[in-house]
XYZ file of C-alpha atoms in Angstrom:
543
model
C 25.145 -33.594 -62.056
C 22.817 -30.754 -61.243
C 25.166 -29.692 -58.342
C 28.121 -29.688 -60.807
C 26.236 -27.586 -63.306
C 25.448 -25.039 -60.554
C 29.178 -24.527 -59.994
C 29.861 -23.924 -63.659
C 30.117 -20.330 -64.884
C 28.158 -18.866 -67.698
C 31.369 -18.474 -69.865
C 31.626 -22.215 -70.326
C 28.261 -22.220 -72.037
C 28.718 -19.325 -74.452
C 28.741 -19.851 -78.217
C 32.067 -18.511 -79.643
C 30.162 -16.880 -82.567
C 27.186 -15.276 -81.043
C 28.672 -15.056 -77.409
C 25.417 -16.030 -75.965
C 24.381 -19.362 -74.190
C 24.273 -22.248 -76.653
C 21.074 -22.949 -78.565
C 20.953 -26.442 -80.016
C 24.725 -26.890 -79.550
C 26.415 -29.012 -82.246
C 30.066 -30.281 -82.451
C 32.319 -30.132 -85.535
C 34.808 -32.878 -86.392
C 37.599 -30.773 -84.846
C 35.818 -31.014 -81.532
C 34.642 -27.422 -81.116
C 30.963 -26.482 -80.119
C 28.591 -23.886 -81.715
C 25.077 -23.007 -81.904
C 23.691 -24.987 -84.862
C 22.197 -21.876 -86.416
C 25.460 -19.865 -85.844
C 27.780 -22.285 -87.584
C 25.355 -22.860 -90.336
C 25.049 -19.238 -91.124
C 28.825 -18.877 -90.945
C 29.393 -21.485 -93.469
C 26.704 -20.234 -95.581
C 28.292 -16.838 -96.153
C 31.858 -18.015 -96.484
C 33.541 -19.711 -99.389
C 35.255 -22.253 -97.138
C 34.189 -24.549 -94.524
C 36.362 -23.388 -91.744
C 36.243 -23.913 -88.014
C 35.962 -20.372 -86.492
C 37.926 -21.605 -83.420
C 40.909 -23.492 -84.766
C 40.800 -22.356 -88.389
C 40.763 -25.884 -89.571
C 39.538 -26.106 -93.285
C 37.296 -29.032 -94.249
C 37.179 -30.214 -97.888
C 33.591 -30.909 -97.802
C 30.804 -29.529 -95.561
C 30.928 -31.436 -92.330
C 27.819 -33.116 -91.074
C 26.801 -31.595 -87.851
C 25.734 -33.630 -84.864
C 23.900 -32.496 -81.775
C 26.064 -32.580 -78.797
C 23.696 -34.233 -76.278
C 26.019 -33.729 -73.319
C 26.473 -30.050 -73.876
C 22.661 -29.754 -74.477
C 21.877 -31.338 -71.218
C 24.389 -29.136 -69.406
C 22.949 -26.020 -71.035
C 19.529 -27.066 -70.058
C 20.544 -27.512 -66.517
C 22.531 -24.273 -66.553
C 19.351 -22.337 -67.800
C 17.306 -23.948 -65.061
C 19.859 -23.069 -62.400
C 19.954 -19.464 -63.778
C 16.221 -19.167 -63.684
C 16.233 -20.534 -60.058
C 18.890 -17.955 -59.142
C 16.772 -15.223 -60.835
C 13.766 -16.488 -58.862
C 15.806 -16.543 -55.630
C 17.054 -13.087 -56.224
C 13.508 -11.917 -56.852
C 12.379 -13.600 -53.665
C 15.190 -11.931 -51.744
C 13.538 -8.701 -52.748
C 10.909 -9.483 -50.146
C 7.357 -8.327 -50.351
C 6.794 -5.249 -48.288
C 5.410 -5.959 -44.795
C 3.231 -3.702 -42.673
C 5.508 -0.840 -41.391
C 7.867 -1.257 -44.433
C 7.979 1.114 -47.406
C 6.693 -0.511 -50.684
C 8.053 0.162 -54.107
C 5.845 2.737 -55.865
C 6.550 1.229 -59.375
C 5.689 -2.426 -58.671
C 2.351 -3.526 -60.039
C 0.523 -6.280 -58.297
C 2.558 -7.573 -55.385
C 4.567 -4.616 -53.970
C 8.230 -5.446 -53.132
C 10.164 -3.826 -50.281
C 11.780 -0.556 -51.365
C 15.480 -0.173 -50.955
C 15.756 3.557 -51.575
C 13.616 6.699 -51.841
C 14.326 9.475 -54.414
C 13.870 12.963 -53.134
C 13.705 14.310 -56.703
C 11.248 11.889 -58.068
C 9.462 11.632 -54.707
C 9.084 7.920 -55.183
C 10.443 4.689 -53.609
C 12.061 1.838 -55.546
C 12.764 -1.769 -55.103
C 16.037 -3.260 -56.321
C 14.794 -3.890 -59.803
C 13.196 -0.478 -60.365
C 16.064 1.346 -58.588
C 18.543 0.223 -61.373
C 18.034 3.191 -63.625
C 18.953 5.614 -60.853
C 22.291 3.642 -60.536
C 23.023 3.479 -64.222
C 21.553 6.380 -66.160
C 23.616 9.517 -65.955
C 20.600 11.865 -65.643
C 19.166 9.916 -62.657
C 22.526 9.428 -61.012
C 22.351 13.008 -59.812
C 19.122 12.506 -57.908
C 19.393 12.381 -54.175
C 18.661 8.876 -52.791
C 17.950 8.113 -49.082
C 16.831 5.164 -47.025
C 13.197 4.382 -47.860
C 10.621 6.690 -46.273
C 6.871 6.909 -46.349
C 4.707 9.964 -47.188
C 7.217 11.536 -49.641
C 4.549 14.089 -50.544
C 5.072 15.624 -47.075
C 8.505 16.700 -48.435
C 6.879 18.818 -51.063
C 5.916 22.453 -50.524
C 2.185 22.564 -50.266
C 2.056 26.031 -51.792
C 4.487 25.609 -54.792
C 4.597 21.849 -55.179
C 8.385 21.858 -55.117
C 10.826 19.754 -52.859
C 11.527 21.182 -49.360
C 15.251 21.510 -49.715
C 15.983 24.783 -47.786
C 15.571 25.754 -44.168
C 14.349 29.294 -43.106
C 16.112 30.144 -39.849
C 14.050 33.246 -39.394
C 10.706 31.371 -39.320
C 12.227 27.949 -38.298
C 10.471 26.207 -41.212
C 11.447 23.987 -44.181
C 10.859 25.818 -47.487
C 11.317 25.345 -51.226
C 13.297 27.402 -53.709
C 10.239 29.454 -54.648
C 9.444 30.234 -51.035
C 12.751 32.174 -50.901
C 11.512 34.708 -53.355
C 7.960 35.098 -52.021
C 6.947 34.516 -48.399
C 10.562 34.141 -47.055
C 12.233 36.812 -49.154
C 15.140 38.456 -47.320
C 14.986 35.694 -44.550
C 18.047 33.780 -43.355
C 17.817 30.679 -45.508
C 20.275 27.855 -45.586
C 20.402 24.329 -47.175
C 18.622 21.515 -45.123
C 21.925 19.651 -44.882
C 23.613 22.684 -43.229
C 20.803 23.118 -40.732
C 20.745 19.340 -40.161
C 24.427 19.463 -39.269
C 23.860 22.397 -36.958
C 20.848 20.807 -35.244
C 22.640 17.542 -35.052
C 25.601 19.246 -33.330
C 23.217 21.007 -30.900
C 21.409 17.823 -30.063
C 24.802 15.991 -29.526
C 25.938 18.796 -27.298
C 22.684 18.790 -25.361
C 22.786 15.008 -25.028
C 26.378 15.120 -23.891
C 25.397 17.873 -21.304
C 22.501 15.652 -20.064
C 24.831 12.739 -19.771
C 27.293 14.932 -17.852
C 24.603 16.030 -15.493
C 23.564 12.488 -14.841
C 27.082 11.541 -14.178
C 27.452 14.339 -11.715
C 24.104 13.246 -10.171
C 25.547 9.728 -9.868
C 28.463 11.203 -8.000
C 26.187 13.326 -5.890
C 24.095 10.232 -4.961
C 27.127 8.211 -4.220
C 28.451 11.026 -1.995
C 25.159 11.151 -0.319
C 25.209 7.515 0.370
C 28.647 7.810 1.859
C 27.363 10.752 4.028
C 24.318 8.727 4.908
C 26.403 5.875 5.942
C 28.459 8.258 8.151
C 25.221 9.593 9.688
C 23.981 6.072 10.197
C 27.064 5.086 12.020
C 26.777 8.253 14.190
C 23.079 7.584 14.808
C 23.800 4.110 15.708
C 26.460 5.117 18.126
C 24.147 7.616 19.713
C 21.362 5.076 19.896
C 23.654 2.570 21.487
C 24.753 5.128 23.935
C 21.259 6.303 24.719
C 19.690 2.818 25.066
C 22.761 1.600 27.011
C 22.017 4.506 29.450
C 18.386 3.783 29.601
C 19.046 0.008 30.180
C 21.582 1.034 32.952
C 18.869 3.210 34.433
C 16.351 0.370 34.381
C 18.898 -1.994 35.825
C 19.883 0.450 38.491
C 16.239 1.016 39.375
C 15.693 -2.747 39.557
C 18.741 -3.138 41.819
C 17.480 -0.427 44.107
C 14.193 -2.013 44.274
C 15.714 -5.425 45.219
C 17.986 -3.747 47.786
C 15.006 -1.978 49.280
C 12.970 -5.083 49.549
C 15.992 -6.979 51.102
C 16.622 -4.136 53.569
C 13.031 -4.338 54.648
C 13.362 -8.057 55.039
C 16.447 -7.745 56.995
C 14.775 -5.185 59.341
C 11.760 -7.622 59.798
C 14.040 -10.496 60.503
C 15.889 -8.478 63.176
C 12.621 -7.305 64.682
C 11.398 -10.878 64.795
C 14.683 -12.104 66.413
C 14.266 -9.392 69.134
C 10.683 -10.399 69.804
C 11.498 -13.975 70.020
C 14.435 -13.406 72.369
C 12.070 -11.353 74.633
C 9.427 -13.935 74.435
C 11.999 -16.731 75.344
C 13.116 -14.715 78.364
C 9.444 -14.307 79.500
C 9.070 -17.980 79.121
C 12.083 -18.678 81.108
C 10.828 -16.454 83.947
C 7.409 -17.931 83.727
C 8.896 -21.428 83.979
C 10.728 -20.336 87.254
C 7.366 -19.093 88.673
C 5.809 -22.299 87.687
C 8.439 -24.148 89.702
C 7.822 -21.942 92.698
C 4.046 -22.486 92.304
C 4.622 -26.240 92.029
C 6.568 -26.223 95.282
C 3.918 -24.326 97.137
C 1.302 -26.614 95.874
C 2.762 -29.452 97.920
C 2.130 -27.622 101.137
C -0.995 -28.619 103.089
C -1.097 -25.238 104.860
C -3.573 -23.547 102.728
C -3.286 -20.173 104.388
C 0.391 -20.141 103.824
C -0.099 -21.021 100.243
C -2.517 -18.196 99.545
C -0.357 -15.622 101.391
C 2.706 -16.774 99.553
C 1.049 -16.528 96.080
C -0.427 -13.079 96.946
C 3.022 -11.941 98.053
C 4.657 -13.354 94.891
C 2.246 -11.564 92.666
C 2.483 -8.318 94.566
C 6.266 -8.193 94.996
C 7.365 -10.010 91.884
C 4.697 -9.651 89.167
C 5.091 -11.821 86.135
C 7.797 -10.421 83.751
C 5.430 -10.301 80.743
C 3.845 -7.812 78.492
C 0.649 -7.858 76.310
C 1.665 -9.427 72.996
C -1.853 -9.320 71.567
C -1.136 -6.257 69.282
C 2.382 -7.371 68.498
C 3.040 -8.879 65.058
C 5.696 -9.212 62.390
C 4.023 -8.387 59.056
C 6.220 -6.463 56.707
C 4.311 -4.463 53.972
C 5.825 -4.490 50.493
C 2.754 -2.911 49.058
C 3.580 0.039 46.726
C 7.239 -0.589 46.691
C 7.329 -1.732 43.115
C 4.943 1.017 42.085
C 6.970 3.621 43.791
C 10.080 2.250 42.132
C 8.523 2.275 38.727
C 7.217 5.785 39.134
C 10.618 6.930 40.242
C 12.134 5.152 37.143
C 9.481 6.663 34.953
C 10.309 10.118 36.160
C 14.032 9.437 35.523
C 13.352 8.048 32.081
C 11.062 10.950 31.225
C 13.753 13.373 31.962
C 16.197 11.445 29.875
C 13.678 11.118 27.028
C 12.906 14.878 27.288
C 16.598 15.496 26.692
C 16.549 13.151 23.739
C 13.485 14.835 22.283
C 15.010 18.236 22.883
C 18.140 17.112 20.904
C 15.934 15.559 18.097
C 13.711 18.767 17.936
C 16.900 20.844 17.678
C 18.131 18.549 14.858
C 14.925 18.789 12.807
C 14.844 22.426 13.205
C 17.803 22.644 11.038
C 15.506 21.795 8.099
C 13.276 24.848 8.717
C 11.776 26.397 5.499
C 10.066 29.489 4.800
C 6.318 28.605 4.413
C 3.742 31.089 3.076
C -0.019 30.436 2.415
C -1.280 30.097 -1.197
C -4.327 32.231 -1.880
C -5.192 30.198 -4.973
C -5.995 27.191 -2.714
C -7.713 29.030 0.167
C -11.528 28.473 0.830
C -13.491 31.663 0.026
C -14.375 32.189 3.763
C -10.771 32.289 4.824
C -8.914 35.491 5.385
C -5.129 35.483 4.725
C -2.675 38.139 5.950
C -0.753 40.148 3.323
C 2.446 38.385 4.195
C 0.848 34.901 3.826
C 1.766 33.932 7.299
C -1.615 34.027 9.093
C -5.111 32.611 8.390
C -8.439 32.747 10.064
C -12.015 32.171 9.265
C -14.125 35.100 8.177
C -17.868 35.731 8.320
C -18.305 36.580 4.676
C -17.788 34.389 1.556
C -15.508 36.130 -0.850
C -16.290 36.148 -4.585
C -13.306 34.007 -5.843
C -12.799 31.932 -8.951
C -13.534 28.375 -8.378
C -10.148 27.132 -9.827
C -9.223 23.423 -9.461
C -6.719 24.205 -6.690
C -9.219 25.794 -4.419
C -10.952 23.981 -1.501
C -14.688 24.491 -1.947
C -16.278 23.062 1.268
C -13.727 22.495 4.066
C -12.094 25.903 5.261
C -8.542 24.729 4.283
C -5.522 26.323 2.622
C -2.095 24.838 1.376
C 1.278 26.320 1.552
C 2.713 27.814 -1.720
C 5.905 25.792 -1.279
C 6.062 22.074 -2.450
C 8.518 19.385 -1.547
C 9.330 16.232 -3.503
C 12.615 15.127 -1.783
C 14.686 15.636 1.335
C 13.426 17.026 4.655
C 11.590 20.108 5.737
C 10.207 21.665 8.974
C 7.902 24.501 9.833
C 6.244 25.797 13.090
C 2.674 27.090 13.551
C 1.362 29.045 16.613
C -1.884 27.525 17.995
C -2.025 29.295 21.333
C -5.417 29.849 22.721
C -7.278 28.144 19.876
C -10.125 25.652 20.405
C -9.722 23.732 17.146
C -7.292 23.340 14.285
C -5.890 21.027 11.726
C -2.265 20.847 10.754
C -0.092 18.518 8.515
C 0.851 17.981 5.018
C -1.013 16.854 1.870
C -0.042 15.501 -1.508
C -0.605 17.591 -4.666
C -3.432 15.339 -6.161
C -5.789 15.478 -3.127
C -9.468 16.093 -3.616
C -10.210 19.773 -2.975
C -13.999 19.752 -3.746
C -16.654 18.642 -1.351
C -16.214 17.085 2.066
C -12.688 15.916 2.551
C -11.763 12.697 4.487
C -8.435 13.354 6.279
C -6.457 10.171 6.119
C -3.093 8.969 4.606
C -5.082 6.904 2.166
C -6.703 10.103 0.809
C -3.320 11.938 0.855
C -3.455 13.815 4.124
C -1.099 13.215 7.109
C -2.579 15.494 9.811
C -3.483 15.867 13.508
C -6.203 18.056 14.948
C -7.669 19.713 18.005
C -11.387 19.754 18.898
C -13.339 21.185 21.843
C -10.140 22.724 23.362
C -8.725 19.460 24.666
C -9.463 16.585 22.276
C -6.383 15.870 20.274
C -6.391 13.168 17.476
C -3.949 11.873 14.815
C -5.949 11.220 11.684
C -4.262 7.928 10.945
C -6.012 4.715 9.767
C -7.747 4.177 12.164
C -7.538 7.569 14.036
C -5.529 7.662 17.215
C -6.733 9.605 20.271
C -3.717 11.503 21.701
C -3.067 11.905 25.487
C -0.991 15.055 25.926
C 0.355 16.271 29.320
C -0.106 19.825 28.259
C -1.778 21.845 25.563
C 0.636 22.886 22.793
C 1.064 26.527 22.191
C 3.308 26.046 19.135
C 3.324 22.955 16.911
C 6.268 21.875 14.764
C 5.850 19.754 11.710
C 8.691 17.744 10.253
C 8.735 15.658 7.054
C 11.486 13.255 5.896
C 10.358 12.507 2.334
C 12.671 9.568 1.582
C 12.243 8.003 4.974
C 8.385 8.323 4.820
C 8.069 10.162 8.097
C 5.734 12.924 9.252
C 6.313 14.038 12.914
C 4.485 16.591 15.027
C 6.171 18.270 18.069
C 5.068 20.449 21.013
C 7.802 22.912 20.504
C 7.723 24.770 24.009
C 7.490 21.358 25.906
C 10.039 19.793 23.497
C 7.830 16.745 23.295
C 6.933 14.456 20.458
C 3.137 14.651 19.762
C 2.714 11.909 17.117
C 4.613 10.414 14.111
C 3.310 8.904 10.847
C 5.961 6.289 9.774
C 6.465 4.051 6.869
C 4.539 6.507 4.479
C 5.031 6.121 0.787
C 5.466 9.549 -0.934
C 5.391 9.641 -4.775
C 4.392 13.110 -5.547
C 4.790 16.734 -4.255
C 3.792 17.427 -0.644
C 2.358 20.781 0.606
C 1.953 22.116 4.147
C -1.734 21.998 5.093
C -3.761 24.240 7.390
C -7.300 24.458 8.566
C -7.912 27.165 11.308
C -11.335 25.714 12.264
C -14.549 27.477 13.117
C -14.398 31.065 14.378
C -14.598 31.048 18.181
C -14.725 34.597 19.397
C -11.839 35.598 17.311
C -9.636 32.751 18.643
C -9.242 31.403 15.270
C -5.944 32.363 13.680
C -3.246 29.988 12.719
C 0.137 31.878 12.501
C 3.271 30.471 10.746
C 6.058 31.568 12.863
C 9.815 31.868 12.473
C 11.806 28.998 13.790
C 13.967 29.597 16.802
C 16.184 26.538 17.485
C 15.683 25.185 21.109
C 18.635 25.786 23.349
């Protein structure tokens, strides 16, 4: 029953006289329903007892009876209407943290649906109704609810900020245009909004376009990288195949040499055996002759015969005491390996020369940054040379400057790609070279290690070279470098050092993880009779 009443419309429960929902509904004898008070008043003021609906006239005043069915239906309809009203009120949810509350609600604040820029107030659905129905309020500008509407008022004139001064790039009110912003270029906020919106949209589209172009560039780089990788693999296969062939050739030569020695030994042994067998044969003949003489009882004849035999036909033998067959293979493998090493060294040198020539294509112009130089360092005017002086200069102790170690960084920084530079170290007794990340500690004693942001090598005591890895690596170099080349591949995480003149690789840091800018790093070391300068030189590609 309740569900049925919920589906009924309000029209079905309206009194035909007062046009409101029935109150104490009663039914006339003709079957029509009215409010008891409405039909009573109607009959009291009229001469006839007539039904207002069907116009049926009654001879006598009808007795009115309460329509219990209609009364129950009306009661349920009123209850349903109240529930709907309550539900509608609950749909206007209470404002939660972060939501704009209604400024008119007392007690529990409901969530605001709109804010009025004229009234500078926010309204829930109920309190917003006057702005939707009253002609005077309909002209007010409504926007989605916002907080701090007082910020939209001019602090000087207490008027709404509804104009924009292009001259001062500020929001102003009407009174501002006749005082502080008089004669300025002033436009409505909406006009400036549309202009700024168009600018922002254009800027965003431009940023999108740049990123799309960057995507194309990266894809193209990947394609080029794939081509380079194929070429590098082909070169690597060719080189290692050549090296393996060299090793195999050296092994075959070693085996052939040993076999030839063995054959020579076997032939020599065969000759010795043959000669010995011949001597044995001759000795056996002599033994037979001696045996025959031994049967004679003429002792004088025996002695004379033996003496004649030894004099005229001495035994056909030689002294075999010092004769031996003992082939020596000692040093054969060592000599073969040494020869192979020499061959491979020549091949490796050719590879390093080719590699050095390749990395020299990434040469950059590096100059020293005086803002980072230790106060004892002396920099040339062109920023290409540095040495340690005897006097500490009075320089500002800015955050970039090294305060204890005599170091200096290059002006140029690199955060992608590859770069290469060369430094002359001829005649020096000590130096540090490499790269450092931007955030390295520059105050106090500096530990040079990749963990602390330094990838460097150094020279100490004229001949002690070391790569400052973790742990440090003592370097064994065939010759003292006169010029050192430094190459960095940022994405590959590679820092390599080359002896430029010898075309030899000194050391490589591999698997590095670079996440910030890198700067060339220099430390000329202590002054040693003027042999202290580090000189950044022009790169001349190796031939």
